[in-house]
XYZ file of C-alpha atoms in Angstrom:
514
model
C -2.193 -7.573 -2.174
C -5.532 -5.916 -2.573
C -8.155 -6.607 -5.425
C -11.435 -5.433 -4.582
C -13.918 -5.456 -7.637
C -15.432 -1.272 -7.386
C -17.451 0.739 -9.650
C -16.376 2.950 -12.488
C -16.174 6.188 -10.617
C -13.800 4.547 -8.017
C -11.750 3.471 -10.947
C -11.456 6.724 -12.571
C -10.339 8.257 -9.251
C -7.688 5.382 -9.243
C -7.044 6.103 -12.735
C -6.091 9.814 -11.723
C -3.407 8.692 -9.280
C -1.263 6.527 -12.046
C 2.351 7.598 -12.066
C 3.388 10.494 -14.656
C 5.317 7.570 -16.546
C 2.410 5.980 -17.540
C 0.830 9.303 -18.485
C -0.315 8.509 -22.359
C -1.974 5.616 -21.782
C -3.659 6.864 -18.573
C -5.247 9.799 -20.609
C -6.014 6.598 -23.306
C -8.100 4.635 -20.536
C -9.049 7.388 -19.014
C -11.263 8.385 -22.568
C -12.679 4.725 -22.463
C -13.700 5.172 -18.946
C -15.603 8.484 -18.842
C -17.208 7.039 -22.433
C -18.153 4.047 -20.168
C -19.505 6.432 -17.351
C -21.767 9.248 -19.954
C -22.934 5.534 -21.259
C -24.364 4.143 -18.821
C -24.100 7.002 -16.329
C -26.595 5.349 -13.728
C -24.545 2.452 -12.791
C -22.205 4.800 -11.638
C -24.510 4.437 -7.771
C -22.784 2.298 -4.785
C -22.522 -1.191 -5.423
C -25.163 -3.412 -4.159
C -24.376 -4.908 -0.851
C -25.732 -7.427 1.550
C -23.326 -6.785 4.067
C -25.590 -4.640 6.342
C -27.162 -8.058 7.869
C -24.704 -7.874 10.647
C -23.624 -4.130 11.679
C -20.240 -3.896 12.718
C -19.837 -3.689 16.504
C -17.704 -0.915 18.171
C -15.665 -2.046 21.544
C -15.208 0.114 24.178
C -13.691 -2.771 26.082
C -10.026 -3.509 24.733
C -7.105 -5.973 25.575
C -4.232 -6.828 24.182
C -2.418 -9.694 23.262
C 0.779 -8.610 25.104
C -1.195 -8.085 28.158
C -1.544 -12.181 28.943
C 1.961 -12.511 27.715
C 1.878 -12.661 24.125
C 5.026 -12.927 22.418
C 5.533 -12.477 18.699
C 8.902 -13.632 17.867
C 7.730 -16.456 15.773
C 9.288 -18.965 17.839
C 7.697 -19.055 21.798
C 4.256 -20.756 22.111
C 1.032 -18.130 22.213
C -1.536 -20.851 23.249
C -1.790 -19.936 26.722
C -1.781 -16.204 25.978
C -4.621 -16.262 23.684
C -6.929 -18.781 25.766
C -6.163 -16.594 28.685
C -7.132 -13.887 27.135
C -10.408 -15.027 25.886
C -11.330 -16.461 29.205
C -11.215 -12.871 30.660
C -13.692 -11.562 27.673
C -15.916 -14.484 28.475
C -16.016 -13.810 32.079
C -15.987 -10.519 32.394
C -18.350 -9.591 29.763
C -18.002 -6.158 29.215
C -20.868 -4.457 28.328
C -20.856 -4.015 24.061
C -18.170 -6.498 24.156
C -14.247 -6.713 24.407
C -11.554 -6.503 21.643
C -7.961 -8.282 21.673
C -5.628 -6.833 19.747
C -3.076 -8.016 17.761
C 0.266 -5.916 17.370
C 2.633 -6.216 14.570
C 4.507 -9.607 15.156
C 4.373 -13.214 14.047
C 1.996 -15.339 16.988
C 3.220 -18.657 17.354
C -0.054 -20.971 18.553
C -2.113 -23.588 18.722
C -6.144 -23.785 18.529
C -8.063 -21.714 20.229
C -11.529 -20.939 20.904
C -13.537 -17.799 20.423
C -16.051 -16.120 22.756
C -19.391 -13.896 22.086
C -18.851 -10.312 22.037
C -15.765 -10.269 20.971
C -13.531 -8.786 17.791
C -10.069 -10.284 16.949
C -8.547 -7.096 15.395
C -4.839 -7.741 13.411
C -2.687 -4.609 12.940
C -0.797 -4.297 10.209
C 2.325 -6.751 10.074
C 0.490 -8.750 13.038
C 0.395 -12.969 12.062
C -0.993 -15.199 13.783
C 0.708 -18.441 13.084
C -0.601 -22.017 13.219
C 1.822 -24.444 14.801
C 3.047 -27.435 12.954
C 3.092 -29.867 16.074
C 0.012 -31.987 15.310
C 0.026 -32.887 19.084
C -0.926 -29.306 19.652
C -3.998 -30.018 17.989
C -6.864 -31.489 20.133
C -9.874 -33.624 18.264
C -13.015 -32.959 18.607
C -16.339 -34.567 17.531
C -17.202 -35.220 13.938
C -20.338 -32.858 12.940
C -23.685 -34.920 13.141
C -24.294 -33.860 9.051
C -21.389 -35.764 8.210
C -21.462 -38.776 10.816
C -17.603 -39.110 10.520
C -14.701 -37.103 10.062
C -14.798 -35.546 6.175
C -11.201 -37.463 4.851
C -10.953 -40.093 7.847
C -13.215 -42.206 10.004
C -13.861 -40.926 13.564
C -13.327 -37.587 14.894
C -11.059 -35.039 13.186
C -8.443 -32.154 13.989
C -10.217 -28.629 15.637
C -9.599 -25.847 13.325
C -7.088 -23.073 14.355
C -9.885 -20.594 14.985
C -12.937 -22.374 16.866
C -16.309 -21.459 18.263
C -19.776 -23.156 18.720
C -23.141 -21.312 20.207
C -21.139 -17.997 20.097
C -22.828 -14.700 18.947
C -21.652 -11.269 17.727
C -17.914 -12.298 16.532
C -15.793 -9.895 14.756
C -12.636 -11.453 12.901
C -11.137 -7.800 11.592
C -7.772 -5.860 11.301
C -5.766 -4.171 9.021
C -4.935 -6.790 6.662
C -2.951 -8.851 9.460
C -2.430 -12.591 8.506
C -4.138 -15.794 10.217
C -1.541 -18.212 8.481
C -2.298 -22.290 8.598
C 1.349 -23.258 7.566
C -0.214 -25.949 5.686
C 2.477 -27.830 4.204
C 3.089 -30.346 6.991
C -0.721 -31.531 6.634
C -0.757 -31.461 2.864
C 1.977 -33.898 3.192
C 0.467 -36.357 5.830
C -2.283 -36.044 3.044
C -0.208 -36.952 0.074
C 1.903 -39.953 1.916
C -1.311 -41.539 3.069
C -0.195 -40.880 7.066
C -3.157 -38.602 8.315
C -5.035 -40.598 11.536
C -7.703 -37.647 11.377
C -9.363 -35.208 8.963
C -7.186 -32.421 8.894
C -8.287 -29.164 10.881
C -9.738 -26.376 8.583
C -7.989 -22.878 8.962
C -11.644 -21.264 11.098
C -14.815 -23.428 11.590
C -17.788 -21.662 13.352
C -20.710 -23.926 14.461
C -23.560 -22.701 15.587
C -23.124 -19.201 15.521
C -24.971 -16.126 14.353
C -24.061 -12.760 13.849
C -20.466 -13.095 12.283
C -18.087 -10.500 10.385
C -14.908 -11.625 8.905
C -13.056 -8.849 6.820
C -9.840 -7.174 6.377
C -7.825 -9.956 6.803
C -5.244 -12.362 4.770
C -6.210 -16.201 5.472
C -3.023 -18.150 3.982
C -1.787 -21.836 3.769
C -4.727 -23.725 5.646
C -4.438 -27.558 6.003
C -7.772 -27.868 5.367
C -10.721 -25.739 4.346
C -9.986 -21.815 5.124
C -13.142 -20.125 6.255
C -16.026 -22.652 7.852
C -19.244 -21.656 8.685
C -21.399 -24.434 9.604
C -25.260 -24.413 11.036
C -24.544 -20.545 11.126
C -27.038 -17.632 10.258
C -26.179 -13.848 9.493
C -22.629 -14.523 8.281
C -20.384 -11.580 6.714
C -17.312 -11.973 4.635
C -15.787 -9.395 2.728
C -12.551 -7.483 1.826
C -11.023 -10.737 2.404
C -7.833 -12.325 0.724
C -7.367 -16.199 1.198
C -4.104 -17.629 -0.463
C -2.908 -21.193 -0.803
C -0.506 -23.118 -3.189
C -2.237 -24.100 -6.313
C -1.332 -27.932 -5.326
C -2.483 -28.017 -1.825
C -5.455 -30.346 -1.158
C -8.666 -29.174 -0.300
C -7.686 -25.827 0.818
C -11.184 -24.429 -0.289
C -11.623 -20.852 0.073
C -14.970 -20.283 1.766
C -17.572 -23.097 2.393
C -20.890 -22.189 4.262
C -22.517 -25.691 4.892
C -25.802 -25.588 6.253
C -26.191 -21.976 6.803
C -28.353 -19.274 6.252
C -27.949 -15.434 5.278
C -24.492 -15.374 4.370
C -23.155 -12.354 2.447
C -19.770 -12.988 0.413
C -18.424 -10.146 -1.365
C -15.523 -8.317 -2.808
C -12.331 -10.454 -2.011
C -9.444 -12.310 -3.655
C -9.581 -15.875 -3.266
C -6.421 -18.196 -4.865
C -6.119 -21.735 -3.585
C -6.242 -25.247 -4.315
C -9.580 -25.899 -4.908
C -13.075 -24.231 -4.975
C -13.432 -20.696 -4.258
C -16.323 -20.761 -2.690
C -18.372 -23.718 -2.265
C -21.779 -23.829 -0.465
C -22.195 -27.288 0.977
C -25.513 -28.921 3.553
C -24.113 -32.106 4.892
C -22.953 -35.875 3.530
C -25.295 -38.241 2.274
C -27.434 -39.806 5.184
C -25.738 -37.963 8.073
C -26.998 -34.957 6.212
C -30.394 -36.078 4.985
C -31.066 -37.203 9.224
C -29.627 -33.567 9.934
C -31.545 -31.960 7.785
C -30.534 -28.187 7.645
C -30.337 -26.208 4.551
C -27.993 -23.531 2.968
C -30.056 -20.645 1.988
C -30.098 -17.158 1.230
C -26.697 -17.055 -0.017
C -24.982 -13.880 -2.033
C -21.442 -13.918 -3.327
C -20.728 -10.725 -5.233
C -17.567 -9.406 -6.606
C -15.275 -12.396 -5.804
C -11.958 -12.612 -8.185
C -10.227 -15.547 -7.866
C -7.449 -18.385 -9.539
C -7.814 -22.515 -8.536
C -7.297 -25.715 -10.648
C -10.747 -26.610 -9.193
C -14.423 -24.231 -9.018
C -14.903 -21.059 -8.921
C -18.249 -20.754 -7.486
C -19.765 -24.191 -6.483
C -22.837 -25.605 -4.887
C -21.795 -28.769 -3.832
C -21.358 -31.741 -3.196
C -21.932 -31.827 0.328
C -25.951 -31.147 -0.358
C -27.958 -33.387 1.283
C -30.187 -31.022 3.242
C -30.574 -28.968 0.516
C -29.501 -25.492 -1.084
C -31.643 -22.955 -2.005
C -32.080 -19.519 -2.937
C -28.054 -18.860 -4.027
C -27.130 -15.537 -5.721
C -23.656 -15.289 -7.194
C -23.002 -12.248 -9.346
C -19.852 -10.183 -10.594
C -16.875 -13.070 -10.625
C -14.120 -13.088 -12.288
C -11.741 -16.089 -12.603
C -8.348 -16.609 -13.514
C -6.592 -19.720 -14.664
C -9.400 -22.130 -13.621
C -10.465 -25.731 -13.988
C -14.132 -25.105 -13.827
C -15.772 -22.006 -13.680
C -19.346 -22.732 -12.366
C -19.548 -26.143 -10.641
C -22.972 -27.462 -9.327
C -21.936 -31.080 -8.355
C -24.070 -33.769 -6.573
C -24.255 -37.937 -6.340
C -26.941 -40.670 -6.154
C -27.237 -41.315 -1.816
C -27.184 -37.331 -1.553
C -31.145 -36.869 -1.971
C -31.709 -32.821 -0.696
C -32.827 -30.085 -3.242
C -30.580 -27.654 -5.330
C -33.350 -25.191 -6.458
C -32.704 -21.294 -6.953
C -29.461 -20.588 -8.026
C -28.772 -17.879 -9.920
C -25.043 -16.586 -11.051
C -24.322 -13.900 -13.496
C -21.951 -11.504 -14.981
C -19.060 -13.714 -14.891
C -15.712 -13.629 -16.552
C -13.518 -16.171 -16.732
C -10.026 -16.755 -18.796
C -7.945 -19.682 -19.501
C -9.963 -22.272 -17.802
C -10.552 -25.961 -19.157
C -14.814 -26.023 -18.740
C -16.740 -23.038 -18.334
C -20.019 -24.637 -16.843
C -21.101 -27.902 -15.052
C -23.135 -29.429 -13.419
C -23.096 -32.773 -12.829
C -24.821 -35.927 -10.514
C -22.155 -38.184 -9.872
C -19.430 -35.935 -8.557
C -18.094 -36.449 -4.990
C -17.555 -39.768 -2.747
C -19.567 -41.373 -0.273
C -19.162 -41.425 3.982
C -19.555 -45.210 3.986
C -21.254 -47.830 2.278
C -24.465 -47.314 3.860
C -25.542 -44.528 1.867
C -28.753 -45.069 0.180
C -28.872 -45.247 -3.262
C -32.148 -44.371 -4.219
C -31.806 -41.131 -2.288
C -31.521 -39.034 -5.671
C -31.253 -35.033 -5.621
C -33.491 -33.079 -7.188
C -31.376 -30.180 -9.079
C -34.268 -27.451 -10.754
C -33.849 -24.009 -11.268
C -30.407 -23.333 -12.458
C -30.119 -20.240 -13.686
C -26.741 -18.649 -15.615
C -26.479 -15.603 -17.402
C -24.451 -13.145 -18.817
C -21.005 -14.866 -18.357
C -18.138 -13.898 -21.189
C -15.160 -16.664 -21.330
C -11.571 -16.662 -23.245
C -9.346 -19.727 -23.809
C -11.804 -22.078 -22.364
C -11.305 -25.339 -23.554
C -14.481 -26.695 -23.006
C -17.765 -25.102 -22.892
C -20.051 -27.076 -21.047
C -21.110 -30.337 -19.452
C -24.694 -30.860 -17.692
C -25.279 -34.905 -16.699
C -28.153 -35.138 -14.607
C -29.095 -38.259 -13.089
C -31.765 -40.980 -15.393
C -34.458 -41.490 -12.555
C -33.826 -37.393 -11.351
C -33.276 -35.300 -14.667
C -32.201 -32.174 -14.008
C -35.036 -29.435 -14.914
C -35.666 -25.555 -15.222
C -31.916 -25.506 -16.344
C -31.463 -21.826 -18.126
C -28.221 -20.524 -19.974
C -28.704 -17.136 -20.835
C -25.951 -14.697 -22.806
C -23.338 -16.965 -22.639
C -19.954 -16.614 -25.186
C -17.629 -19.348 -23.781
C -14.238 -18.862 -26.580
C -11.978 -21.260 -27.085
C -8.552 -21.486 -27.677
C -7.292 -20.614 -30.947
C -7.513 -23.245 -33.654
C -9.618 -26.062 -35.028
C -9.923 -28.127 -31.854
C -13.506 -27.024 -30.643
C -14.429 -29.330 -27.767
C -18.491 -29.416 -27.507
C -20.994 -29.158 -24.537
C -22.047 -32.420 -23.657
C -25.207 -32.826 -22.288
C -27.484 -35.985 -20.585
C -30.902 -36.563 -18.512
C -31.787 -32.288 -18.224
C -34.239 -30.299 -19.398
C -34.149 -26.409 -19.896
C -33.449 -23.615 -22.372
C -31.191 -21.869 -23.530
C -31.054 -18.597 -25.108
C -27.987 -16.068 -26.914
C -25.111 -19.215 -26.219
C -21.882 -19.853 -27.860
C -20.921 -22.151 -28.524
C -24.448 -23.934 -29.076
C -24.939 -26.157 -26.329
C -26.917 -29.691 -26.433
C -30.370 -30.582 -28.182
C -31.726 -31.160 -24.716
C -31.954 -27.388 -24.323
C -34.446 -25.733 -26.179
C -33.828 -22.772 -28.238
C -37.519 -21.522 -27.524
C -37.695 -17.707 -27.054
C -40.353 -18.138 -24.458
C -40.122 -20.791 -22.385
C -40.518 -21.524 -18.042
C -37.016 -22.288 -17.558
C -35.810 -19.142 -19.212
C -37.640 -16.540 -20.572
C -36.468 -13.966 -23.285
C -37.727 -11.098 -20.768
C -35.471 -9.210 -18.813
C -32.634 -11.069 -20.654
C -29.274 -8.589 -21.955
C -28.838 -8.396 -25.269
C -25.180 -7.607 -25.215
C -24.088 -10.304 -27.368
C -21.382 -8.447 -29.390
C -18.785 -7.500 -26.856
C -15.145 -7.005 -26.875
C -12.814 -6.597 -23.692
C -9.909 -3.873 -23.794
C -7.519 -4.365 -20.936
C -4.610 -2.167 -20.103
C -1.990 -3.092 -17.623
C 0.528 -1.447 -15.321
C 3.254 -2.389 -13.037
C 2.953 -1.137 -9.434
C 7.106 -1.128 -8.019
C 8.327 -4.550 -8.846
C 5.596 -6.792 -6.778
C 2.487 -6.620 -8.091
C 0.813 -5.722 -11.603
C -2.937 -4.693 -11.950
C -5.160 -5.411 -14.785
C -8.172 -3.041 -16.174
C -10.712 -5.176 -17.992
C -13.696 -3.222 -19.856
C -16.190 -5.130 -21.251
C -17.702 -2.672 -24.593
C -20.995 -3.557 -26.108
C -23.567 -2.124 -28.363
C -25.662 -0.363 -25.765
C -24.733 -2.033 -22.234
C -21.575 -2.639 -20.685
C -20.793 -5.588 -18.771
C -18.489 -6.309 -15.782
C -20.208 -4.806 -13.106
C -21.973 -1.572 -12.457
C -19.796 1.021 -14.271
C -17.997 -1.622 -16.820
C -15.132 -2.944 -15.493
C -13.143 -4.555 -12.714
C -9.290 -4.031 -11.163
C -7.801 -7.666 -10.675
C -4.276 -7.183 -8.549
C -2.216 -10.619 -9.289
C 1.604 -11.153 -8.430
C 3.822 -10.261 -11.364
């Protein structure tokens, strides 16, 4: 399944290629799209990117899998193989690096860890399959911004994917599968049995100078994609899948980390999408590392839990967070910014935008007493400071409930802005409303009206008038079409007076299983 958010013109070319079946309503969406493009004609340029912080490395050098005795039947043990094979890239160290490939097959293994210099490329049809043996699984140490394993005391389970201190790692393919098969931790979870945090699907420590993209990350036992005291991190054309009931199978969650570029990719799992995180409490406050310099763009995306969140793992702070073009499907919350007394650290700088979100049960919160505590020596004076929340331009159907914002009494929240916002409920008379505590802010073009804390001021520091859209009349046209039997896709065009919303161009595809 692909689903990557694209401008108009891309979409008209798509468009074009629709089966002759369909032809009527082609020509139909066809007219709304070129009325989209001569409207705002100028959008039509590339999409913004920030995935040029880390060039993509070509490898002279290349191995393969079957070389060190790889076997993909699904059934024979690849551990050995694929530790053998990145001791030879480590040793070796060919100059511009070494790739392994991955042929079509289903990789049986254990953890491994990666090297510098080095790309993991999946073919087509190639999976490389966790093992379900949890004595397969060594522990290592707990990381110092957390003091302890995240769900148990002491160490915890190494993820599937490893590396620490490495440089210039490439995680590519064609859409070949890194699969967690889950289920057997997700159990241990739900009966209570786990002796150690459960290992996340890929944690990177450490490390600078990663890519991750065009590959499926499925069924991890714990978080999917972990990049922690990491700098120039790519991720894009990514899809990461996982039951709606599995625990804690976040999608992506830098944690103290720095210029990290997350863009167009599919995201479905069992709790937040993306979550940008700086360490627990004390252990994190000691550590004291940051998340900054953050972009998510163009992220679609279902989960019972967040879409985008900043939290609560913040004690060393986040700042400077740029989330923009979302759309979310079938969510609990769409924008999450969660923290707790004994975090202390600074949420300042966050900006998301042009969001989209349908059947989901609160659009917007953010919140100071979210999220559970490494031990009872926490300090509880150690309050966060949360200023300079900015969210604009975000269009919601069937959402039950607008908004929350609870800051905390001795630590209001300030500099909150909501800008543009049309957050529509369900039909009938039930209308649940934003409820609001300990902030100050402004808020400007919202519906429904949120609290009396925010002012309606036209000019005011937290959220100026300037610069603002005015596309507060909008409607959404989307047309639908079945590709075979397996998957449908979804055109959504937002139409205003003047502007169109969605994205550069007006629009995004969403792919979703019938």
């Amino acid at each position: 399944m692909k689903c990557w958010p694209n401008g108009a013109l891309w979409y008209y070319k798509q468009l074009m290629k629709l089966p002759s079946t369909t032809e009527t309503m082609n020509r139909w969406v066809l007219c709304i799209v070129s009325t989209l493009l001569l409207m705002n004609w100028s959008a039509v340029a590339e999409w913004e990117t920030c995935s040029g912080i880390v060039p993509m490395q070509y490898r002279y050098d290349k191995i393969s899998i079957l070389d060190f005795g790889g076997v993909g039947d699904g059934k024979t043990l690849n551990t050995k193989a694929f530790r053998e094979a990145i001791f030879r890239i480590e040793h070796l160290k060919r100059r511009g690096g070494t790739l392994l490939y991955i042929p079509p097959g289903v990789y049986l293994t254990g953890p491994f860890n990666l090297t510098s210099r080095m790309t993991l490329y999946l073919a087509g049809g190639a999976v490389i399959k966790a093992t379900q043996d949890p004595s397969q699984w060594p522990l290592v140490d707990p990381l110092p911004s957390y003091g302890r394993g995240r769900e148990r005391p002491g160490g915890r389970y190494m993820s599937l994917l490893h590396g620490n201190g490495l440089h210039d790692v490439i995680i590519t393919g064609e859409n070949g599968t890194i699969d967690g098969q889950g289920d057997v931790w997700w159990n241990m979870w739900r009966q209570r049995t786990l002796q150690y945090t459960r290992p996340h699907l890929v944690e990177l420590m450490n490390s600078r100078g990663i890519i991750f993209s065009n590959v499926i990350f499925k069924n991890s036992p714990f978080w999917n994609i972990h990049p922690v005291y990491c700098s120039n991190v790519v991720i894009r054309h990514v899809t990461i899948l996982a039951p709606a009931d599995s625990p804690n199978t976040d999608g992506i969650d830098p944690d103290s980390s720095s210029n990290v570029c997350i863009e167009d990719s599919y995201i479905s799992v069992g709790d937040d999408l993306i979550a940008v995180k700086s360490g627990w409490d004390q252990y994190g406050i000691a550590y004291g590392r940051s998340s900054h310099g953050i972009t998510i763009r163009r992220i679609t995306g279902s989960s019972p839990f967040a879409g985008i969140a900043v939290g609560s793992e913040t004690s060393g702070g986040v700042v400077d967070v740029l989330a923009e073009h979302i759309s979310l499907f079938n969510m609990g919350v769409g924008i999450h910014i969660k923290t707790n007394i004994g975090r202390g650290g600074m949420i300042r700088n966050i900006t998301v935008s042009n969001v989209y979100m349908e059947n989901t049960r609160m659009g917007i919160k953010i919140a100071g007493d979210v999220g559970d505590h490494p031990d009872g020596n926490f300090n509880p004076n150690a309050l966060p400071i949360v200023k300079g929340i900015k969210i604009k331009d975000v269009w919601g159907e069937k959402v039950l409930q607008a908004g929350l914002i609870r800051g905390i009494k001795n630590s209001p929240f300030s500099g909150i802005c909501l800008s543009n916002i049309n957050l529509h409920g369900n039909p009938g008379p039930r209308k649940l409303p934003w409820k609001c505590s300990d902030v100050r802010g402004a808020a400007i073009q919202v519906s429904p009206w949120p609290c009396s804390e925010l002012t309606s001021s036209q000019q005011t520091g937290a959220c100026s008038i300037h610069g603002q859209s005015n596309c507060s009349h909008q409607k959404k046209v989307s047309y639908l079409y079945h590709e075979g039997s397996d998957h449908q896709v979804v055109l959504t065009v937002f139409l205003a007076s003047g502007c169109v919303h969605g994205g550069n161009g007006g629009g995004y595809i969403i792919g979703k299983d019938a």
